[in-house]
Structure formats: C-alpha cells, structure tokens
Amino acid sequence: MKIDPKSTGDLSTQIAQAIRDAIIGGDLIVDERLPSEAELADQFQVSRPTVREALKRLAAQSLIRTQRGASGGAFVNRLSFQDAYAQQVTTSTLLLSMNAVKFDTACEARYALERACGPLSAERRNPDHLATMRAEIHRQSQPGLSDEAFCASDVAFHRALVDAAENPVLSYQLAGAVEAMQPLMNMITFTARSREQIVAFHTRIADALEAHDSAAVDQSLRELAAYTISLADQLMRKRKQTT
Amino acid sequence: MKIDPKSTGDLSTQIAQAIRDAIIGGDLIVDERLPSEAELADQFQVSRPTVREALKRLAAQSLIRTQRGASGGAFVNRLSFQDAYAQQVTTSTLLLSMNAVKFDTACEARYALERACGPLSAERRNPDHLATMRAEIHRQSQPGLSDEAFCASDVAFHRALVDAAENPVLSYQLAGAVEAMQPLMNMITFTARSREQIVAFHTRIADALEAHDSAAVDQSLRELAAYTISLADQLMRKRKQTT
DNA sequence: AGACTTTTAAATGTCTGACAAATGAAAAGT
DNA sequence: ACTTTTCATTTGTCAGACATTTAAAAGTCT
C-alpha cells in the first residue's frame, strides 16, 4: 500500500485513494483492522493529522469505521445495503436539486425504473408486501393526514412495490430514484394532486399484484405516470398565466 | 448553521452534518464560499484540524471543493452527473463485492433496469448512439482483443444503449448497475462466454434500435439475459463436478 | 480458584502553534 | 498604461501535547 510520488493532489487525497484501492482490490478484507494512525503516518511519511484527514474521507463513504480505546482503530466496513441506500438517496437528492432537472425527465426515469420491477413483483409478492401496501393505502385514505405524511406514505407504498420484487440489488438501485423524487413530487402534491385519485391508482396496483397480474400492474403504473405528468403540465400552464 | 450540543458522535461528524444540512436545505447555494477554516473553527468553537476533518468528509462526497491561496477557500460544489455517476459506480461495486450477492440476483436486476429504458431508447436513439454501438460491435469482433478490452467494450455498448434513452437521470441510475456488474461478469467472460454469440446479440439490439422496434429490443435483451444466466449456471455445475 | 476491582497501555479525538505553498490583489516601479 | 514586485489571505502540512475511551492485564478479596 503505497502512494504514487508523482501523483497529483493533496497528500490526504492520495492516501485515501491508496487505502481505497487496497480495500477494493481485496488487500484489505472486511473487518480487518488498519494500522494505527501513528503507524500509517510512519508508513506514508506524513503527519498524523494528514492521515486522519484521509481516514475521515473514507469514513464519509462508509468504507471504514473507527473505534476508540485499546484494540480500537480503523476497520474495513462491510458496506451494507442500508448504508449504500442512504448514500444513494443523499446523492440523488443533491443531484436533482442542484441541476435543474426537468420534472418530466425525473418522472419518466422514476416510472420507467419502477415498471421494470413490476413483472417480478407481480410474480413474487408475498402477503407481507400486500399487507404493507394495504396499510399505506388505508393511511392515505384518512382525511386528517398531513401533506407531508401523505407523501411519506406514498413513498412507503412504492418502496413496498419495489421490495416485492425480492431483489435487494433492484431495491437498492430504485431506492434513490423513488425517494429522491419526493421533494420534486411535493411541488405538485400540495396544490393539484387529488388524494382520491392516487388512492384509486394504488388500490388498482395492489389488486393487480395480489392477482399476479403483471400486465395490469404495468398498465396502472403507466397511467399513474401519465396522471402525474399531466398534473405537472397543468401547474406549469397555471404558472405561465399568472406571470 | 450550528451543531446540536447534545448530539452524538465526533465533533467533525457533527460539523460535517451541520454544513451538509445547510447545503441540502439551501442555506448555502452552489459556488458559494464557505467561511475560512479559521472562521469556521471560531464559529463552531473547535480547532482548525477538527474543522478540516469535517471539510474532508464533505469533499469525499463531492459536496465541496477547496482552493488554496488568497480568495481561496471551500466552495459548495455543483454535483455533476459525472461525479454522481462515479460515486454510484464505486458504491455499487463495493456493495456487490462485499455482500456475496448471487449472480442471478445481480444479473436479473441489471437486465430488468436495462430493459426499462429499451422502449425509450428505441424511440429516441440518434445516429450518434447507433454509430457508437456499431463501433463497439466492430471492436468486439476483432480477434486480437484482450478479455479486459472486450469487457470494457461490452460495458460501453450497454452504456450507449442506456444513453440512447436521452434521459440523464436514467443514465445515472443505470450507470452503477451496468458498470458495477463488470467484475461479476468477468467471472464468466474469461471461461465460457462466446464472443460470437455476444456480438450477434449486440447486432440484433442495434438493428432493432435502428428500426425503432421496441419489442425486438426487449426480446433481444431478454434472450441476452437468459443466455448470461445460463452461462453462469453451466459454470456453477462445472465447479460442483470439480470439487 | 474464582469473581470483582484497579491499574495500565494503546488508540482515537482534540487542541495549540507554527511553517510552507499557492494565489489573487494591491503596491511599486518602469 | 503596463509590468513587476510585494504582500496578505487561505489552504496544506507538520510536530507535539493532552483528553478520553476502552480492553486487557494486574491486583485484591472472598
């Protein structure tokens, strides 16, 4: 594990990269303890603060975890689906909020991805998934629900739909797409969206899943996507009239 | 921008989170300059190394960039699709390599996602996309190509297929799935995979895209997925016999 | 001998102070 | 007016120190 002397950038960047490469390359395995900060400083011929900056970079990516005390240190972290999921949601949210992505584009991407797991979900959904979806539908039907809670329930419903595909990789990939879209969705939720309409769509989807009817799931998702986009269009036109 | 005094964890973690929240919450906008390290240290009542560790955490997530010299400092970074893409590939690769994901699961996820953008790609593909795909097919047909180069070309082909959907959000989401799968794919590439077969599949896909034939694209991708999984099965059986 | 308490050593977390290097802007010189 | 020099600001890096946490070792009592 060595740093390239002619490499560019800060020392802490180079050291972080060297350790990252060692982890990805399998030279450091999960739960293995890294040398102590003092040893790393010796090894890389830098000071301890520099080593620490490198370690913090890795910690920010959940590649390592640190523990204080005797027999403590930095350990290679097993990246869990949950960690990866959280990172993806953060990244996707920032990406969408900072790059003025058109609503149509985001919406199209989201429903295209969601429809990708429709057939699998229709095949593999189990009673637990159905129960979760029914529960969320019931919650969405309650009149006293706040807009934020309705949105959260909406996300939970679609999450259950994705999870029903029983494919953790798919769930992970879609998590960011579905959850990062929530802020964008809010834009229209608080104005035009009809809760009855959404609940009706969700009920159709749940029914189709229960019946293992893949085509019906796909059709419902298509229509839900179309409905969502039409709402956004309406809003756009209304805004143009106002200004 | 303040840290919660009763919050848990390291100071650098808390400070990083406070700044992250400020960025996500819109209190710090893109390209805005953060206070200097000395000022942040004053503000949060910590030392400069602690502030620096927090900033390195954020830099690791591409949330900020730093510049030395007068009128330098840390600036809020516009998270580009490219940055997000790179992060996703890293995360996905680690996730798959550390969690013993079954090949079938990963493969299923990959092709389900890829098929999701098939109809869009069939509709919107332009001559550039087709040219890229034809070029990669041509490269894959050359006898002298190394296994690594064949794999890279394979990834480039599928990347072009995804990009043809002309939806950057979709491209970003799929990038991780396609590229992170490469190491897993290599597992079978170097043994059982028939290049002629793969090239034939790719040609069929490119032809279908050129003809705007969405159904044919989907069918080709289905068969390619089935072929890939069958190869993995073969390999598994062979391994069982050996041991 | 075994269970409990105390001590100790190792490691991370944090601080202070300092210097090096880069860089843009102001000041000086032509 | 233009070029060069100087300078202040800011990040990058270093050295050394102390605080805090933690597990293991040593000691002590029953």
Coordinates of C-alpha atoms (C1' of nucleotides) in Angstrom, one line a residue:
Chain A
M1 CA 0.0 0.0 0.0
K2 CA 2.0 3.0 -1.3
I3 CA 1.3 6.4 -2.7
D4 CA 2.4 7.4 -6.1
P5 CA 5.0 10.1 -5.6
K6 CA 4.3 11.8 -8.9
S7 CA 0.6 11.7 -8.3
T8 CA -1.4 14.9 -8.2
G9 CA -3.5 16.4 -5.4
D10 CA -3.3 16.6 -1.7
L11 CA -1.5 14.0 0.4
S12 CA -4.7 13.1 2.2
T13 CA -6.4 12.5 -1.1
Q14 CA -3.6 10.3 -2.3
I15 CA -3.5 8.3 1.0
A16 CA -7.3 7.9 0.9
Q17 CA -7.1 6.6 -2.6
A18 CA -4.3 4.2 -1.7
I19 CA -6.3 2.7 1.1
R20 CA -9.5 2.7 -1.0
D21 CA -7.6 0.8 -3.7
A22 CA -6.4 -1.7 -1.2
I23 CA -10.0 -2.3 0.0
I24 CA -11.5 -2.6 -3.5
G25 CA -8.5 -4.7 -4.6
G26 CA -9.1 -7.1 -1.7
D27 CA -5.8 -6.5 0.0
L28 CA -7.8 -5.3 3.0
I29 CA -10.7 -7.5 3.8
V30 CA -13.9 -6.8 5.7
D31 CA -13.5 -6.2 9.4
E32 CA -9.7 -6.1 9.0
R33 CA -8.0 -3.6 11.2
L34 CA -5.9 -0.9 9.6
P35 CA -2.6 0.1 11.1
S36 CA -3.0 2.7 13.8
E37 CA -2.9 6.4 12.7
A38 CA 0.7 6.7 14.0
E39 CA 1.8 3.6 12.0
L40 CA 0.1 4.9 8.9
A41 CA 1.8 8.2 9.4
D42 CA 5.1 6.5 9.6
Q43 CA 4.3 4.3 6.6
F44 CA 3.3 7.1 4.3
Q45 CA 5.8 9.5 5.7
V46 CA 3.3 12.1 6.7
S47 CA 1.9 13.5 9.9
R48 CA -0.9 12.2 11.9
P49 CA -3.4 15.0 11.0
T50 CA -2.9 14.2 7.4
V51 CA -3.6 10.5 7.9
R52 CA -6.6 11.4 9.9
E53 CA -8.0 13.6 7.1
A54 CA -7.6 10.6 4.7
L55 CA -9.4 8.3 7.1
K56 CA -12.2 10.8 7.5
R57 CA -12.7 10.8 3.8
L58 CA -13.0 7.1 3.8
A59 CA -15.4 7.2 6.8
A60 CA -17.6 9.6 4.9
Q61 CA -18.0 6.9 2.2
S62 CA -18.7 4.2 4.9
L63 CA -15.6 2.4 3.8
I64 CA -14.2 2.3 7.3
R65 CA -15.4 2.7 10.8
T66 CA -13.3 3.8 13.8
Q67 CA -13.3 2.7 17.4
R68 CA -11.6 4.3 20.3
G69 CA -9.7 2.8 23.1
A70 CA -7.3 -0.1 23.4
S71 CA -7.6 -2.6 20.5
G72 CA -9.5 0.1 18.7
G73 CA -8.6 1.6 15.4
A74 CA -10.0 1.8 11.9
F75 CA -11.7 -1.2 10.5
V76 CA -12.8 -2.0 7.0
N77 CA -16.5 -1.7 7.0
R78 CA -18.9 -4.1 5.3
L79 CA -20.9 -1.8 3.1
S80 CA -24.5 -2.8 3.9
F81 CA -27.4 -2.3 1.6
Q82 CA -28.8 0.1 4.1
D83 CA -25.6 2.3 4.0
A84 CA -25.5 2.2 0.3
Y85 CA -29.1 3.0 0.1
A86 CA -28.7 6.1 2.4
Q87 CA -25.7 7.3 0.3
Q88 CA -27.7 6.9 -2.9
V89 CA -30.6 8.8 -1.6
T90 CA -28.4 11.7 -0.5
T91 CA -26.5 11.8 -3.8
S92 CA -29.6 11.5 -5.9
T93 CA -31.4 14.2 -3.9
L94 CA -28.5 16.6 -4.3
L95 CA -28.1 15.8 -7.9
L96 CA -31.7 16.6 -8.7
S97 CA -31.8 19.7 -6.5
M98 CA -28.6 21.2 -8.0
N99 CA -29.1 20.5 -11.6
A100 CA -32.5 21.8 -12.5
V101 CA -33.7 18.5 -13.8
K102 CA -37.0 18.9 -15.6
F103 CA -39.9 17.3 -13.9
D104 CA -40.8 15.2 -16.9
T105 CA -37.3 13.8 -17.1
A106 CA -37.2 12.8 -13.5
C107 CA -40.7 11.4 -13.6
E108 CA -40.1 9.4 -16.7
A109 CA -37.0 7.9 -15.2
R110 CA -38.7 7.0 -12.0
Y111 CA -41.6 5.3 -13.5
A112 CA -39.5 3.5 -16.1
L113 CA -37.4 2.0 -13.3
E114 CA -40.4 1.2 -11.2
R115 CA -42.2 -0.5 -14.1
A116 CA -39.0 -2.6 -14.6
C117 CA -39.7 -4.4 -11.4
G118 CA -43.4 -4.7 -11.9
P119 CA -43.4 -8.2 -13.5
L120 CA -41.1 -9.5 -10.8
S121 CA -43.2 -8.0 -8.1
A122 CA -46.4 -9.4 -9.6
E123 CA -44.8 -12.8 -9.5
R124 CA -43.1 -12.8 -6.1
R125 CA -45.2 -10.5 -3.9
N126 CA -45.9 -12.2 -0.6
P127 CA -48.6 -11.4 2.0
D128 CA -46.3 -9.1 3.9
H129 CA -45.8 -6.9 0.9
L130 CA -49.5 -6.8 0.2
A131 CA -50.3 -6.0 3.9
T132 CA -47.8 -3.1 3.9
M133 CA -49.3 -1.7 0.7
R134 CA -52.9 -2.1 2.0
A135 CA -51.9 -0.4 5.3
E136 CA -50.4 2.5 3.4
I137 CA -53.4 2.8 1.2
H138 CA -55.6 2.9 4.3
R139 CA -53.4 5.6 5.8
Q140 CA -53.7 7.6 2.7
S141 CA -57.5 7.5 2.8
Q142 CA -57.7 9.1 6.2
P143 CA -58.9 12.7 6.0
G144 CA -56.8 14.1 8.8
L145 CA -53.4 13.2 7.2
S146 CA -51.0 16.0 6.7
D147 CA -49.5 16.6 3.3
E148 CA -46.0 15.5 4.5
A149 CA -47.4 12.3 6.0
F150 CA -49.3 11.6 2.8
C151 CA -46.1 12.0 0.8
A152 CA -44.1 9.7 3.1
S153 CA -46.8 7.1 2.9
D154 CA -46.7 7.4 -0.9
V155 CA -43.0 6.7 -0.8
A156 CA -43.5 3.8 1.6
F157 CA -46.1 2.3 -0.8
H158 CA -43.8 2.5 -3.8
R159 CA -41.0 1.1 -1.7
A160 CA -43.1 -1.9 -0.9
L161 CA -43.9 -2.3 -4.5
V162 CA -40.2 -2.4 -5.3
D163 CA -39.3 -4.6 -2.4
A164 CA -41.9 -7.1 -3.6
A165 CA -39.6 -8.0 -6.4
E166 CA -37.5 -9.7 -3.8
N167 CA -34.3 -8.5 -5.4
P168 CA -32.1 -6.5 -3.0
V169 CA -30.0 -5.1 -5.8
L170 CA -33.0 -3.8 -7.6
S171 CA -34.4 -2.3 -4.3
Y172 CA -31.1 -0.6 -3.7
Q173 CA -30.9 0.9 -7.2
L174 CA -34.5 2.1 -7.1
A175 CA -34.4 3.5 -3.6
G176 CA -32.6 6.6 -4.7
A177 CA -34.9 7.2 -7.7
V178 CA -38.1 6.9 -5.7
E179 CA -37.0 8.7 -2.6
A180 CA -35.1 11.5 -4.2
M181 CA -38.1 12.3 -6.3
Q182 CA -40.1 13.1 -3.2
P183 CA -39.1 16.8 -3.0
L184 CA -40.0 17.2 -6.6
M185 CA -43.3 15.5 -6.1
N186 CA -44.1 17.7 -3.2
M187 CA -44.0 20.6 -5.7
I188 CA -47.3 19.3 -7.1
T189 CA -48.7 17.4 -4.2
F190 CA -49.5 20.5 -2.2
T191 CA -51.5 22.0 -5.0
A192 CA -53.1 19.9 -7.6
R193 CA -52.9 16.3 -6.6
S194 CA -56.1 14.5 -5.8
R195 CA -55.7 12.1 -3.0
E196 CA -58.7 10.1 -4.1
Q197 CA -57.2 9.6 -7.5
I198 CA -53.9 8.5 -6.1
V199 CA -55.5 6.1 -3.7
A200 CA -57.5 4.6 -6.5
F201 CA -54.3 4.0 -8.5
H202 CA -52.6 2.5 -5.5
T203 CA -55.6 0.2 -4.9
R204 CA -55.5 -0.9 -8.6
I205 CA -51.8 -1.7 -8.3
A206 CA -52.2 -3.6 -5.1
D207 CA -55.1 -5.6 -6.6
A208 CA -53.2 -6.4 -9.7
L209 CA -50.2 -7.6 -7.6
E210 CA -52.5 -9.7 -5.5
A211 CA -53.8 -11.3 -8.6
H212 CA -50.3 -11.8 -10.0
D213 CA -51.5 -9.8 -13.0
S214 CA -48.3 -8.4 -14.4
A215 CA -50.0 -6.6 -17.3
A216 CA -52.4 -4.8 -15.0
V217 CA -49.6 -3.6 -12.8
D218 CA -47.8 -2.2 -15.8
Q219 CA -50.9 -0.5 -17.1
S220 CA -51.7 1.0 -13.7
L221 CA -48.2 2.4 -13.4
R222 CA -48.3 3.8 -16.9
E223 CA -51.5 5.6 -16.1
L224 CA -50.2 6.8 -12.8
A225 CA -47.1 8.2 -14.6
A226 CA -49.3 9.9 -17.2
Y227 CA -51.5 11.3 -14.5
T228 CA -48.5 12.7 -12.6
I229 CA -47.1 14.3 -15.7
S230 CA -50.4 15.8 -16.6
L231 CA -50.6 17.4 -13.2
A232 CA -47.2 18.9 -13.6
D233 CA -48.3 20.3 -17.0
Q234 CA -51.4 21.8 -15.6
L235 CA -49.3 23.5 -12.9
M236 CA -46.9 24.8 -15.5
R237 CA -49.7 26.3 -17.6
K238 CA -51.2 27.9 -14.5
R239 CA -47.9 29.5 -13.6
K240 CA -47.4 30.9 -17.0
Q241 CA -50.9 32.5 -16.9
T242 CA -50.1 34.1 -13.5
T243 CA -46.8 35.6 -14.6
Chain B
M1 CA -25.5 26.9 11.0
K2 CA -25.0 25.4 14.4
I3 CA -24.2 22.0 15.9
D4 CA -26.5 20.3 18.3
P5 CA -24.7 20.2 21.7
K6 CA -26.4 17.1 22.9
S7 CA -25.8 15.3 19.6
T8 CA -23.8 12.1 19.5
G9 CA -20.6 11.3 17.7
D10 CA -17.4 13.1 16.9
L11 CA -17.2 16.9 16.5
S12 CA -16.0 16.6 13.0
T13 CA -19.1 14.4 12.2
Q14 CA -21.4 16.9 13.7
I15 CA -19.9 19.8 11.9
A16 CA -19.9 18.0 8.6
Q17 CA -23.6 17.2 9.1
A18 CA -24.4 20.8 10.0
I19 CA -22.8 22.0 6.8
R20 CA -24.3 19.2 4.8
D21 CA -27.7 20.2 6.1
A22 CA -27.1 23.8 5.2
I23 CA -26.3 22.8 1.7
I24 CA -29.2 20.5 1.3
G25 CA -31.5 23.0 2.9
G26 CA -30.5 25.7 0.5
D27 CA -28.8 27.9 3.1
L28 CA -25.6 27.5 1.1
I29 CA -26.0 27.8 -2.6
V30 CA -23.9 26.4 -5.4
D31 CA -20.5 28.1 -5.8
E32 CA -21.0 30.0 -2.5
R33 CA -17.8 30.3 -0.5
L34 CA -17.8 28.8 3.0
P35 CA -16.1 30.8 5.8
S36 CA -12.4 30.1 6.0
E37 CA -11.3 27.3 8.2
A38 CA -10.2 29.7 10.9
E39 CA -13.6 31.3 10.9
L40 CA -15.4 28.0 11.0
A41 CA -13.2 27.0 13.9
D42 CA -14.2 30.1 15.7
Q43 CA -17.9 29.7 14.8
F44 CA -18.1 26.1 16.0
Q45 CA -15.7 26.6 18.9
V46 CA -13.3 23.9 17.8
S47 CA -9.8 23.8 16.5
R48 CA -8.8 24.0 12.8
P49 CA -7.9 20.4 12.4
T50 CA -11.3 19.4 13.5
V51 CA -12.9 21.7 11.0
R52 CA -10.6 20.3 8.4
E53 CA -11.7 16.8 9.1
A54 CA -15.3 17.8 8.6
L55 CA -14.5 19.5 5.3
K56 CA -12.6 16.5 4.1
R57 CA -15.7 14.4 4.8
L58 CA -17.7 16.7 2.6
A59 CA -15.1 16.8 -0.1
A60 CA -15.2 13.0 -0.2
Q61 CA -18.9 13.3 -1.2
S62 CA -18.1 16.0 -3.8
L63 CA -20.2 18.4 -1.8
I64 CA -17.5 21.0 -1.6
R65 CA -14.2 21.8 -3.4
T66 CA -11.3 23.7 -2.0
Q67 CA -8.9 26.2 -3.5
R68 CA -5.7 27.5 -2.0
G69 CA -4.4 31.0 -1.9
A70 CA -5.9 34.4 -1.4
S71 CA -9.7 34.4 -2.1
G72 CA -9.5 30.7 -2.0
G73 CA -11.4 28.5 0.4
A74 CA -14.1 25.9 0.3
F75 CA -16.9 26.3 -2.2
V76 CA -20.2 24.5 -2.5
N77 CA -19.8 22.2 -5.4
R78 CA -22.4 21.7 -8.1
L79 CA -22.8 17.9 -8.0
S80 CA -22.5 16.9 -11.7
F81 CA -24.0 13.9 -13.2
Q82 CA -20.4 12.7 -13.8
D83 CA -19.5 13.0 -10.1
A84 CA -22.7 11.3 -9.0
Y85 CA -22.1 8.6 -11.6
A86 CA -18.6 7.9 -10.4
Q87 CA -19.8 7.7 -6.8
Q88 CA -22.5 5.4 -7.7
V89 CA -20.2 3.0 -9.5
T90 CA -17.8 2.9 -6.6
T91 CA -20.6 2.3 -4.1
S92 CA -22.3 -0.3 -6.2
T93 CA -19.0 -2.1 -6.9
L94 CA -18.2 -2.3 -3.2
L95 CA -21.7 -3.3 -2.3
L96 CA -21.6 -6.2 -4.7
S97 CA -18.1 -7.3 -3.8
M98 CA -18.7 -7.2 0.0
N99 CA -22.1 -8.8 0.2
A100 CA -21.9 -12.1 -1.7
V101 CA -24.7 -11.1 -4.0
K102 CA -25.8 -14.1 -6.0
F103 CA -25.0 -13.7 -9.7
D104 CA -28.6 -14.4 -10.7
T105 CA -29.9 -11.6 -8.5
A106 CA -27.4 -9.1 -9.8
C107 CA -28.0 -10.2 -13.4
E108 CA -31.7 -10.0 -13.0
A109 CA -31.5 -6.5 -11.6
R110 CA -29.2 -5.4 -14.3
Y111 CA -31.3 -6.6 -17.2
A112 CA -34.6 -5.5 -15.6
L113 CA -33.2 -2.0 -15.4
E114 CA -31.7 -2.0 -18.8
R115 CA -35.0 -3.3 -20.4
A116 CA -36.7 -0.4 -18.6
C117 CA -35.1 2.1 -21.0
G118 CA -35.4 -0.1 -24.0
P119 CA -38.6 1.5 -25.3
L120 CA -37.3 5.0 -24.7
S121 CA -34.0 4.2 -26.5
A122 CA -35.9 2.6 -29.4
E123 CA -37.8 5.8 -29.8
R124 CA -35.1 8.4 -29.3
R125 CA -31.9 6.8 -30.5
N126 CA -30.0 9.1 -32.8
P127 CA -27.2 8.4 -35.3
D128 CA -24.5 9.1 -32.7
H129 CA -25.8 6.4 -30.4
L130 CA -26.1 3.9 -33.3
A131 CA -22.6 4.8 -34.5
T132 CA -21.1 4.2 -31.0
M133 CA -22.8 0.9 -30.8
R134 CA -21.7 -0.2 -34.2
A135 CA -18.2 0.8 -33.4
E136 CA -18.2 -1.2 -30.2
I137 CA -19.6 -4.2 -32.0
H138 CA -16.9 -3.9 -34.6
R139 CA -14.2 -3.7 -31.9
Q140 CA -15.7 -6.8 -30.2
S141 CA -15.4 -8.7 -33.5
Q142 CA -11.7 -8.2 -33.8
P143 CA -9.8 -11.4 -32.9
G144 CA -6.8 -9.9 -31.2
L145 CA -8.9 -8.2 -28.5
S146 CA -8.0 -8.9 -24.9
D147 CA -10.6 -10.2 -22.5
E148 CA -10.4 -7.0 -20.5
A149 CA -10.8 -4.8 -23.6
F150 CA -13.8 -7.0 -24.7
C151 CA -15.4 -6.5 -21.3
A152 CA -14.8 -2.7 -21.4
S153 CA -16.3 -2.6 -24.9
D154 CA -19.3 -4.6 -23.7
V155 CA -19.9 -2.0 -21.0
A156 CA -19.5 0.8 -23.5
F157 CA -22.1 -0.8 -25.7
H158 CA -24.6 -1.1 -23.0
R159 CA -23.8 2.4 -21.8
A160 CA -24.7 3.7 -25.3
L161 CA -27.9 1.7 -25.2
V162 CA -28.9 3.4 -21.9
D163 CA -27.8 6.8 -23.1
A164 CA -29.9 6.5 -26.2
A165 CA -32.9 6.9 -23.9
E166 CA -31.8 10.6 -23.7
N167 CA -32.7 10.8 -20.1
P168 CA -29.7 11.8 -17.9
V169 CA -31.4 10.7 -14.7
L170 CA -32.0 7.2 -16.1
S171 CA -28.4 7.1 -17.4
Y172 CA -27.1 8.0 -14.0
Q173 CA -29.2 5.4 -12.2
L174 CA -28.3 2.7 -14.6
A175 CA -24.6 3.5 -14.7
G176 CA -23.9 1.9 -11.4
A177 CA -25.9 -1.2 -12.2
V178 CA -24.2 -1.8 -15.5
E179 CA -20.7 -0.9 -14.6
A180 CA -20.6 -2.5 -11.2
M181 CA -21.6 -5.7 -12.8
Q182 CA -18.4 -5.9 -14.8
P183 CA -16.3 -7.7 -12.2
L184 CA -19.0 -10.2 -11.8
M185 CA -19.4 -10.6 -15.5
N186 CA -15.6 -11.2 -15.8
M187 CA -16.1 -14.3 -13.7
I188 CA -17.8 -15.9 -16.7
T189 CA -16.3 -14.0 -19.5
F190 CA -12.9 -15.5 -19.2
T191 CA -14.2 -19.0 -19.4
A192 CA -17.5 -19.8 -21.0
R193 CA -18.7 -16.8 -22.9
S194 CA -18.8 -17.0 -26.7
R195 CA -17.8 -13.7 -28.3
E196 CA -19.6 -14.6 -31.5
Q197 CA -22.8 -15.1 -29.5
I198 CA -22.5 -11.8 -27.7
V199 CA -21.7 -9.9 -30.9
A200 CA -24.8 -11.5 -32.5
F201 CA -26.9 -10.3 -29.6
H202 CA -25.5 -6.8 -29.8
T203 CA -26.0 -6.7 -33.5
R204 CA -29.7 -7.7 -33.1
I205 CA -30.1 -5.0 -30.5
A206 CA -28.5 -2.3 -32.6
D207 CA -30.6 -3.3 -35.6
A208 CA -33.8 -3.3 -33.5
L209 CA -32.9 0.2 -32.2
E210 CA -32.2 1.5 -35.7
A211 CA -35.6 0.1 -36.8
H212 CA -37.3 1.8 -33.8
D213 CA -38.6 -1.7 -33.0
S214 CA -39.1 -1.6 -29.2
A215 CA -40.5 -5.1 -29.0
A216 CA -37.4 -6.6 -30.8
V217 CA -35.1 -4.7 -28.4
D218 CA -36.9 -6.1 -25.4
Q219 CA -36.9 -9.6 -26.8
S220 CA -33.1 -9.4 -27.6
L221 CA -32.4 -8.2 -24.1
R222 CA -34.5 -10.9 -22.6
E223 CA -32.6 -13.5 -24.5
L224 CA -29.2 -12.0 -23.7
A225 CA -30.2 -12.1 -20.0
A226 CA -31.2 -15.7 -20.3
Y227 CA -28.0 -16.6 -22.1
T228 CA -25.9 -14.9 -19.5
I229 CA -27.7 -16.7 -16.7
S230 CA -27.4 -20.0 -18.4
L231 CA -23.7 -19.5 -18.8
A232 CA -23.4 -18.8 -15.0
D233 CA -25.4 -22.0 -14.4
Q234 CA -23.1 -24.0 -16.6
L235 CA -20.1 -22.7 -14.7
M236 CA -21.7 -23.5 -11.4
R237 CA -22.4 -27.1 -12.4
K238 CA -18.9 -27.5 -13.7
R239 CA -17.4 -26.2 -10.5
K240 CA -19.6 -28.6 -8.5
Q241 CA -18.3 -31.5 -10.6
T242 CA -14.7 -30.4 -10.0
T243 CA -15.0 -30.2 -6.2
Chain C
dA1 C1' -9.6 -20.8 42.5
dG2 C1' -12.8 -17.5 41.0
dA3 C1' -15.0 -13.1 40.8
dC4 C1' -14.5 -8.4 41.3
dT5 C1' -11.8 -4.0 41.3
dT6 C1' -8.0 -1.3 39.9
dT7 C1' -4.4 -0.1 37.0
dT8 C1' -2.3 0.4 32.7
dA9 C1' -1.3 0.8 28.0
dA10 C1' -3.0 1.7 23.4
dA11 C1' -5.7 4.0 20.4
dT12 C1' -8.6 7.7 18.7
dG13 C1' -10.3 12.6 19.5
dT14 C1' -8.9 17.3 20.1
dC15 C1' -6.0 21.4 20.7
dT16 C1' -2.1 24.7 20.1
dG17 C1' 1.1 26.8 17.4
dA18 C1' 3.9 27.0 13.6
dC19 C1' 5.6 27.0 8.8
dA20 C1' 5.1 26.0 3.7
dA21 C1' 2.9 26.9 -0.6
dA22 C1' -0.3 28.9 -3.6
dT23 C1' -2.7 32.7 -5.3
dG24 C1' -5.0 36.9 -6.1
dA25 C1' -4.8 41.7 -5.3
dA26 C1' -2.6 45.8 -4.1
dA27 C1' 1.5 48.5 -4.3
dA28 C1' 5.6 49.9 -6.6
dG29 C1' 8.3 50.6 -10.5
dT30 C1' 9.1 51.4 -15.4
Chain D
dA1 C1' -0.7 52.3 -19.1
dC2 C1' 1.7 48.3 -18.3
dT3 C1' 4.6 45.2 -15.9
dT4 C1' 6.8 43.6 -11.8
dT5 C1' 7.1 43.1 -7.0
dT6 C1' 5.3 42.7 -2.7
dC7 C1' 2.0 41.2 0.5
dA8 C1' -1.9 39.4 2.9
dT9 C1' -5.0 35.6 2.9
dT10 C1' -6.0 30.8 2.8
dT11 C1' -5.3 26.0 2.5
dG12 C1' -1.9 22.2 3.2
dT13 C1' 1.3 20.1 6.4
dC14 C1' 3.9 19.2 10.4
dA15 C1' 5.2 18.5 15.5
dG16 C1' 4.0 17.8 19.9
dA17 C1' 0.9 17.6 23.6
dC18 C1' -3.2 16.4 26.4
dA19 C1' -8.0 14.3 26.9
dT20 C1' -11.0 10.4 26.5
dT21 C1' -12.2 5.8 25.7
dT22 C1' -11.6 1.1 26.1
dA23 C1' -10.0 -3.5 26.6
dA24 C1' -6.7 -6.2 28.7
dA25 C1' -3.6 -7.1 32.5
dA26 C1' -2.6 -6.9 37.3
dG27 C1' -4.1 -6.9 41.7
dT28 C1' -7.4 -8.0 45.6
dC29 C1' -10.8 -10.0 48.2
dT30 C1' -13.9 -13.9 49.2

